[in-house]
Short mmCIF file of C-alpha atoms and ligand atoms in Angstrom, two decimals:
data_model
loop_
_atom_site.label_atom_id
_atom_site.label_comp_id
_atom_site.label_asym_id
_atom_site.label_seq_id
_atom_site.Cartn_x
_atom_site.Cartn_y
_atom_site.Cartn_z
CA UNK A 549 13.07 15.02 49.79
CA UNK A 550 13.31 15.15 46.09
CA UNK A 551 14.30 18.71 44.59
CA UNK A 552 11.45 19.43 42.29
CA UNK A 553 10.56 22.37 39.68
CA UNK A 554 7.00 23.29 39.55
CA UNK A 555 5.51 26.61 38.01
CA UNK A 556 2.96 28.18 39.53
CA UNK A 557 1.24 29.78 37.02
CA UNK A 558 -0.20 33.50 37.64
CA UNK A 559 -3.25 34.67 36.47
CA UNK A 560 -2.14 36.02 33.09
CA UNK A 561 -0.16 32.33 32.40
CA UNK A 562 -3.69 30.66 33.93
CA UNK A 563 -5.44 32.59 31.17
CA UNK A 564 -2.68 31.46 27.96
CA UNK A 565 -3.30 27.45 29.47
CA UNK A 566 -7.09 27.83 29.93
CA UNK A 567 -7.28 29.42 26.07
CA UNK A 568 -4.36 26.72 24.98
CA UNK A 569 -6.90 23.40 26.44
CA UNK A 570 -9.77 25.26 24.94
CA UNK A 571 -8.44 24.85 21.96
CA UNK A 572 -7.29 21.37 22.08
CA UNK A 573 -10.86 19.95 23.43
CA UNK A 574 -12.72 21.84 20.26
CA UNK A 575 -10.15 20.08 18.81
CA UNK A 576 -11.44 16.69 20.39
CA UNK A 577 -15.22 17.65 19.58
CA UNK A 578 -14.03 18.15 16.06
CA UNK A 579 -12.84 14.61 16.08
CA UNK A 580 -14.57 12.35 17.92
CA UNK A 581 -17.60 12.10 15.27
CA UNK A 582 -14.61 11.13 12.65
CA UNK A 583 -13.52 8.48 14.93
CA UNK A 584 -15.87 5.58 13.00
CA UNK A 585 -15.45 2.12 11.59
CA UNK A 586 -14.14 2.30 8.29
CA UNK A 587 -11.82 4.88 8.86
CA UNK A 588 -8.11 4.73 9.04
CA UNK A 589 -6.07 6.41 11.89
CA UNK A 590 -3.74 7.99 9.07
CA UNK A 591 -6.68 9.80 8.33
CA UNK A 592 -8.17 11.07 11.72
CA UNK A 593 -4.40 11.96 12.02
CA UNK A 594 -4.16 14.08 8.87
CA UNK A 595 -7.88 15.82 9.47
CA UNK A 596 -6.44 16.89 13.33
CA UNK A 597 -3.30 18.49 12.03
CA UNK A 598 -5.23 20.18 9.42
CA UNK A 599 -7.85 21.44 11.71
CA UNK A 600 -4.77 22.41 13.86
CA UNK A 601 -2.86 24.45 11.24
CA UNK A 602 -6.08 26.05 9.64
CA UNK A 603 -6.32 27.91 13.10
CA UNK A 604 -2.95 28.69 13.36
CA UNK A 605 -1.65 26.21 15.90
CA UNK A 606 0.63 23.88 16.48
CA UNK A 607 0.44 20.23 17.02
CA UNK A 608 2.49 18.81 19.77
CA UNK A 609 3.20 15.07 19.42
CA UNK A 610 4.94 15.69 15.70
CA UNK A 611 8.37 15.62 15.57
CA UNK A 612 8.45 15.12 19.81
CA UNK A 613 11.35 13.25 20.47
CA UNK A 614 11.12 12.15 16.96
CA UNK A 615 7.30 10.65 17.12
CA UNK A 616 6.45 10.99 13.40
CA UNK A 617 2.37 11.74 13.51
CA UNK A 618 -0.03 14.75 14.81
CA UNK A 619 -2.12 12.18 17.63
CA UNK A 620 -1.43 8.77 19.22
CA UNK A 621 -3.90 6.14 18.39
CA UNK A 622 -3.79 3.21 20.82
CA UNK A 623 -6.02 0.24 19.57
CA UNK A 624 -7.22 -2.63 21.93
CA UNK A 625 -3.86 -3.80 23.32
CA UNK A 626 -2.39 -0.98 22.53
CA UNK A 627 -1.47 1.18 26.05
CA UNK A 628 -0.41 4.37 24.91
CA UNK A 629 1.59 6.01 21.86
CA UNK A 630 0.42 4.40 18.64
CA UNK A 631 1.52 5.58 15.63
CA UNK A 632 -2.00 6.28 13.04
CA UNK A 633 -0.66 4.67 9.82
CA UNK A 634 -3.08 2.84 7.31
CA UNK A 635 -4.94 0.67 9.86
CA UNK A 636 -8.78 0.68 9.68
CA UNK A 637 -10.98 1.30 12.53
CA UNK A 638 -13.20 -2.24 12.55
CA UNK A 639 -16.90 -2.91 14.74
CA UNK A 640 -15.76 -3.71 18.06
CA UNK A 641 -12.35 -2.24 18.37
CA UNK A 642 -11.73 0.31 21.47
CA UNK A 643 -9.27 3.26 20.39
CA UNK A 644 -7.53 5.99 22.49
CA UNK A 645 -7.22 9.15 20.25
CA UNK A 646 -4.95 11.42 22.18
CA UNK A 647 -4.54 15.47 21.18
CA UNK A 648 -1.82 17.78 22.35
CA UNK A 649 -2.06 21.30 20.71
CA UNK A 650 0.55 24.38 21.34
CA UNK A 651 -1.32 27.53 21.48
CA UNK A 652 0.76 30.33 21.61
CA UNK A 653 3.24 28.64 23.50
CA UNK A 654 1.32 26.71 25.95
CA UNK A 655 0.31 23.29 25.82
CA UNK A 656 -3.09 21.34 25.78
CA UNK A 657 -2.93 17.81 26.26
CA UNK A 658 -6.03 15.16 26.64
CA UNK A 659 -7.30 11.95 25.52
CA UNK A 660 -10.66 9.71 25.03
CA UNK A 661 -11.06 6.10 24.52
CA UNK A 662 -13.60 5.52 21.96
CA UNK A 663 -15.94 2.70 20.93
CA UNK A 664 -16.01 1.83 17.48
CA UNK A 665 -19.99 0.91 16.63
CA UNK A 666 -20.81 -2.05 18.99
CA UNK A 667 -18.27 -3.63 21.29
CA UNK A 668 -18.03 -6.36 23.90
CA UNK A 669 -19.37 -6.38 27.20
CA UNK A 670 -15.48 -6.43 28.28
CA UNK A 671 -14.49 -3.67 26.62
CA UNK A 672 -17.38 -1.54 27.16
CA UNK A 673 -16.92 -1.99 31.25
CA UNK A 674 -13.35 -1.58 31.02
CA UNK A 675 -13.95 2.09 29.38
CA UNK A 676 -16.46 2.62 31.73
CA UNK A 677 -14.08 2.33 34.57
CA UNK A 678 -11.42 3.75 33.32
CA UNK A 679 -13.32 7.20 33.01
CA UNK A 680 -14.81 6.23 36.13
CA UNK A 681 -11.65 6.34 37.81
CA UNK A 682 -10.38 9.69 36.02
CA UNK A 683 -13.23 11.81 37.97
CA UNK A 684 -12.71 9.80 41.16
CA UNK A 685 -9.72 11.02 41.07
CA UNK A 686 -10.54 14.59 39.96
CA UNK A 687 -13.14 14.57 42.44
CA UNK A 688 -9.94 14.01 45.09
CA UNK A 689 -8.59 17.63 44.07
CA UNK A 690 -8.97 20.60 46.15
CA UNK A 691 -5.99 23.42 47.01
CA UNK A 692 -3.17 21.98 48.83
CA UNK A 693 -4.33 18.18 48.18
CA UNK A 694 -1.50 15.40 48.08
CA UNK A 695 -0.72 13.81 44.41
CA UNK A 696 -0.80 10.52 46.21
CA UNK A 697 -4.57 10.91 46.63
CA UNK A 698 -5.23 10.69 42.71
CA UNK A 699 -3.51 7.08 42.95
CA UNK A 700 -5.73 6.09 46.05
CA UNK A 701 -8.95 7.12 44.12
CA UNK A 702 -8.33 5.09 40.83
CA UNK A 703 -6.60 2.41 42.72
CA UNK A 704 -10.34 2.26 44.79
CA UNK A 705 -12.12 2.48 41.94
CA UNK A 706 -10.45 -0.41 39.49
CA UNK A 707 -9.51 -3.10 41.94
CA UNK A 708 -12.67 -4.06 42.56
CA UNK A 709 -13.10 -4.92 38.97
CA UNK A 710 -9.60 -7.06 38.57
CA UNK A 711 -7.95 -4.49 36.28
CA UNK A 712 -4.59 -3.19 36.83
CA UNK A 713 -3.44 0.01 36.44
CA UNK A 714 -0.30 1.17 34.32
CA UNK A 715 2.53 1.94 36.41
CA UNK A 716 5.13 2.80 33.82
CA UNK A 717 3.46 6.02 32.05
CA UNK A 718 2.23 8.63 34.34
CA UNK A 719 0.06 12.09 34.47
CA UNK A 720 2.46 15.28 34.10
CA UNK A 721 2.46 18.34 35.21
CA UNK A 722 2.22 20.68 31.60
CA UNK A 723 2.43 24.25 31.09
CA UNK A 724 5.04 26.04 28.62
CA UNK A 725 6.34 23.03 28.60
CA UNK A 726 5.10 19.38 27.82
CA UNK A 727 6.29 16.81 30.16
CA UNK A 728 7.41 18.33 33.45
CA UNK A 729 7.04 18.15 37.28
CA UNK A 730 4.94 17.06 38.87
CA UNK A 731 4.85 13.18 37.82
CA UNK A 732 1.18 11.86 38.37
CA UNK A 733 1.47 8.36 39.17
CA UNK A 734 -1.82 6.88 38.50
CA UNK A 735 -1.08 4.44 41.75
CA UNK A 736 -0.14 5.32 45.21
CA UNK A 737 3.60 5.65 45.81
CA UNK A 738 5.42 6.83 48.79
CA UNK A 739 7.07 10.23 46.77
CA UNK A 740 3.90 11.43 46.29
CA UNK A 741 2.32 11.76 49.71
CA UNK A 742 4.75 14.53 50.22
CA UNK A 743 3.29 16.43 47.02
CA UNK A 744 1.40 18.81 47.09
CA UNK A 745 -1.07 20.47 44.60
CA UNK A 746 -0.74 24.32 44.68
CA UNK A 747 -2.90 27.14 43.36
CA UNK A 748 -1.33 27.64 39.94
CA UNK A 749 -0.38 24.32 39.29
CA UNK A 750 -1.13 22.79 36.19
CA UNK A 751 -0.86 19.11 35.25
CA UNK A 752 -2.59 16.59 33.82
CA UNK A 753 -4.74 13.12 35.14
CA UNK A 754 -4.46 10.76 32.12
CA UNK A 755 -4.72 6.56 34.06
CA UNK A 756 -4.21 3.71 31.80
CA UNK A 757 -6.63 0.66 32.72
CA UNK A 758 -5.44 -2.97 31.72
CA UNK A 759 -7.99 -5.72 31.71
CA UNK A 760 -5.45 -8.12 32.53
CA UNK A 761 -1.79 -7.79 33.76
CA UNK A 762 0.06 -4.84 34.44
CA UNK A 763 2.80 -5.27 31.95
CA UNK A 764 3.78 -3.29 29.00
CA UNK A 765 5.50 -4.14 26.06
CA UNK A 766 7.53 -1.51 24.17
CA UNK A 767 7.24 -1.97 20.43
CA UNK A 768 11.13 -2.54 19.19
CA UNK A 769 10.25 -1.62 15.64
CA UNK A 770 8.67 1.66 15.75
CA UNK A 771 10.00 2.57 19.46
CA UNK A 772 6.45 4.09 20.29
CA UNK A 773 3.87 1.73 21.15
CA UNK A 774 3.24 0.87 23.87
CA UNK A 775 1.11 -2.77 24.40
CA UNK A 776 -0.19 -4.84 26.89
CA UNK A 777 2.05 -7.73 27.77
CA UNK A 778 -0.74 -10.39 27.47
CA UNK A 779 -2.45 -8.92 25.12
CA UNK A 780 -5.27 -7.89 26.59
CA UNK A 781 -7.16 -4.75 26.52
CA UNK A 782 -6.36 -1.26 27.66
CA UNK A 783 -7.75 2.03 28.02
CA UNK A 784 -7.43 5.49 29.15
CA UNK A 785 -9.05 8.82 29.44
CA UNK A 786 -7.35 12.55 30.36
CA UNK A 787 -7.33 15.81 31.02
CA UNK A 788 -5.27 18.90 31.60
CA UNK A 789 -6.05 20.19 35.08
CA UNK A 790 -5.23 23.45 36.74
CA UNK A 791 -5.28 23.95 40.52
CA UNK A 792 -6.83 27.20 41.93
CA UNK A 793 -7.53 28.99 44.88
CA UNK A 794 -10.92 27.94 44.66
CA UNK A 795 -10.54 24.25 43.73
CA UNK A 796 -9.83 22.32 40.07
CA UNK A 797 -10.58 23.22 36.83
CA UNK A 798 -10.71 20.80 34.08
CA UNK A 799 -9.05 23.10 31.34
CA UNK A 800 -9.75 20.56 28.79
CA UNK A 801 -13.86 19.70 29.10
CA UNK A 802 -15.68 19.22 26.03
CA UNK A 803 -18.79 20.64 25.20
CA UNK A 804 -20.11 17.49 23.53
CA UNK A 805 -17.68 14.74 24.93
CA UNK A 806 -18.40 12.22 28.05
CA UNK A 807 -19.41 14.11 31.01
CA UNK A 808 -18.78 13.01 34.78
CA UNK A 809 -21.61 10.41 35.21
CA UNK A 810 -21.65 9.43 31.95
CA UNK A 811 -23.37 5.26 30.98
CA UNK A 812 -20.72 3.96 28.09
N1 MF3 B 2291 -0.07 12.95 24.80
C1 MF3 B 2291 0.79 12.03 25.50
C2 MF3 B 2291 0.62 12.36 26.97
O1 MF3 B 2291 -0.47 12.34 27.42
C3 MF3 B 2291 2.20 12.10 25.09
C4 MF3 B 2291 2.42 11.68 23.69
S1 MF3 B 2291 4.06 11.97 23.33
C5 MF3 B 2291 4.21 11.35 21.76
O2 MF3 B 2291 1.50 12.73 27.69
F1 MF3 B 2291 5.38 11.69 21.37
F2 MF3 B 2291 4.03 10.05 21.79
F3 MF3 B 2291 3.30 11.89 21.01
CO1 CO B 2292 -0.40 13.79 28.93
CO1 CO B 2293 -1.95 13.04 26.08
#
């Protein structure tokens, strides 16, 4: 068995994370009517880290392990981790706008694929699963649950469909700290039937769906983004979650985002 570090948060630390994600999802309803054709990801990045700083906050991603920008923005191909710079959001493009806010110490962390004005038929089913699969596997969660059972969900729910799901990024637990234990693979793997998903744990559920192949392709030139191998789509949805005593709670809901159910 693996040695691994998980906080259990008490109710004092549950209240700093629940005030941190409500933050970072006004954050995302701030946003997400910004998010348009026309408009360049430099510039959703620069209105999100002035929104940030104009309520006294921090923004997470800058300066990270030297990631240069306030948000990732991962177009079409790109996975995970792009890097807004002068590119223009065009009709038909899919982008994953991805917010992690410190708030007095603690961290939010979520993300939304969005559809720029009209897309394909492709793209629009592939979003739809993906979020699909992100409650499926919320819906999985109650006190004591195994991590493997978030894998089984969204593995049930995209194979069907012929997508694959990324294997090298995962879910994290989150806290005080950004990336920590436990790892959520968004697959089944044999470490995580043994792990289990306390009251007071806090992590986060954040799959990324590829239309195609599995592969990614790490960008040598920036050292952040994160593609699809074949160049096909990808997207991805997440939240921050905490574990109670009485079940989930999805510490990072928005009030005017997709809900659970929602037709893309
Ligand atoms: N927000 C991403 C996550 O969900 C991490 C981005 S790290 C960055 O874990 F450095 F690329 F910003
Ligand atoms: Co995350
Ligand atoms: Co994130």
């Amino acid at each position: 068995m693996q040695k691994r570090n998980i906080p259990l948060l008490n109710e004092e630390q549950r209240e700093l994370m629940r005030a941190a994600a409500r933050f970072n999802s006004q954050l995302m309803d701030f946003i997400r009517p910004q998010v348009v054709a026309g408009v360049t990801t430099g510039a959703i990045d620069r209105l999100v880290a002035e929104y940030t700083r104009d309520h006294g906050h921090t923004p997470a991603c800058l300066g990270y392990h030297g990631f240069p920008k306030t948000i990732c923005t991962s177009i079409n191909d790109v996975i995970c981790h792009g890097i807004p710079d002068n590119t223009v959001l065009t009709e038909g493009d899919i982008v994953n706008v991805d917010l992690t806010t410190i708030v007095n110490g603690w961290y939010g962390d979520q993300s939304e694929t969005i559809m720029i004005g009209n897309v394909s038929d492709a793209a629009r089913h592939l979003v739809q699963v993906t979020f699909d699969s992100l409650y499926a596997a919320i819906n999985t969660l109650r006190p004591g649950s195994k991590v493997i059972e978030i894998g089984r969900a969204i593995a049930k729910t995209v194979r069907p469909h012929g997508f694959s799901i990324v294997r090298d990024y995962q879910g994290h637990g989150i806290g005080r700290v950004f990336h920590q234990d436990p790892g959520i693979p968004h697959y089944p793997t044999p470490g995580a039937r043994f792990q289990i998903l306390r009251p007071g744990v806090c992590f986060t559920i954040e799959p990324m769906i590829n239309q195609g192949r599995v592969e990614t392709v790490l960008d040598s030139s920036d050292g952040w983004t994160v593609r699809t191998k074949d160049g096909k789509l990808s997207a991805q949805f997440e939240h921050t979650i905490l574990m109670t005593e009485d079940g989930p709670e999805i510490l990072t809901w928005t009030e005017h985002g997709p809900q659970e159910g929602h037709r893309f």
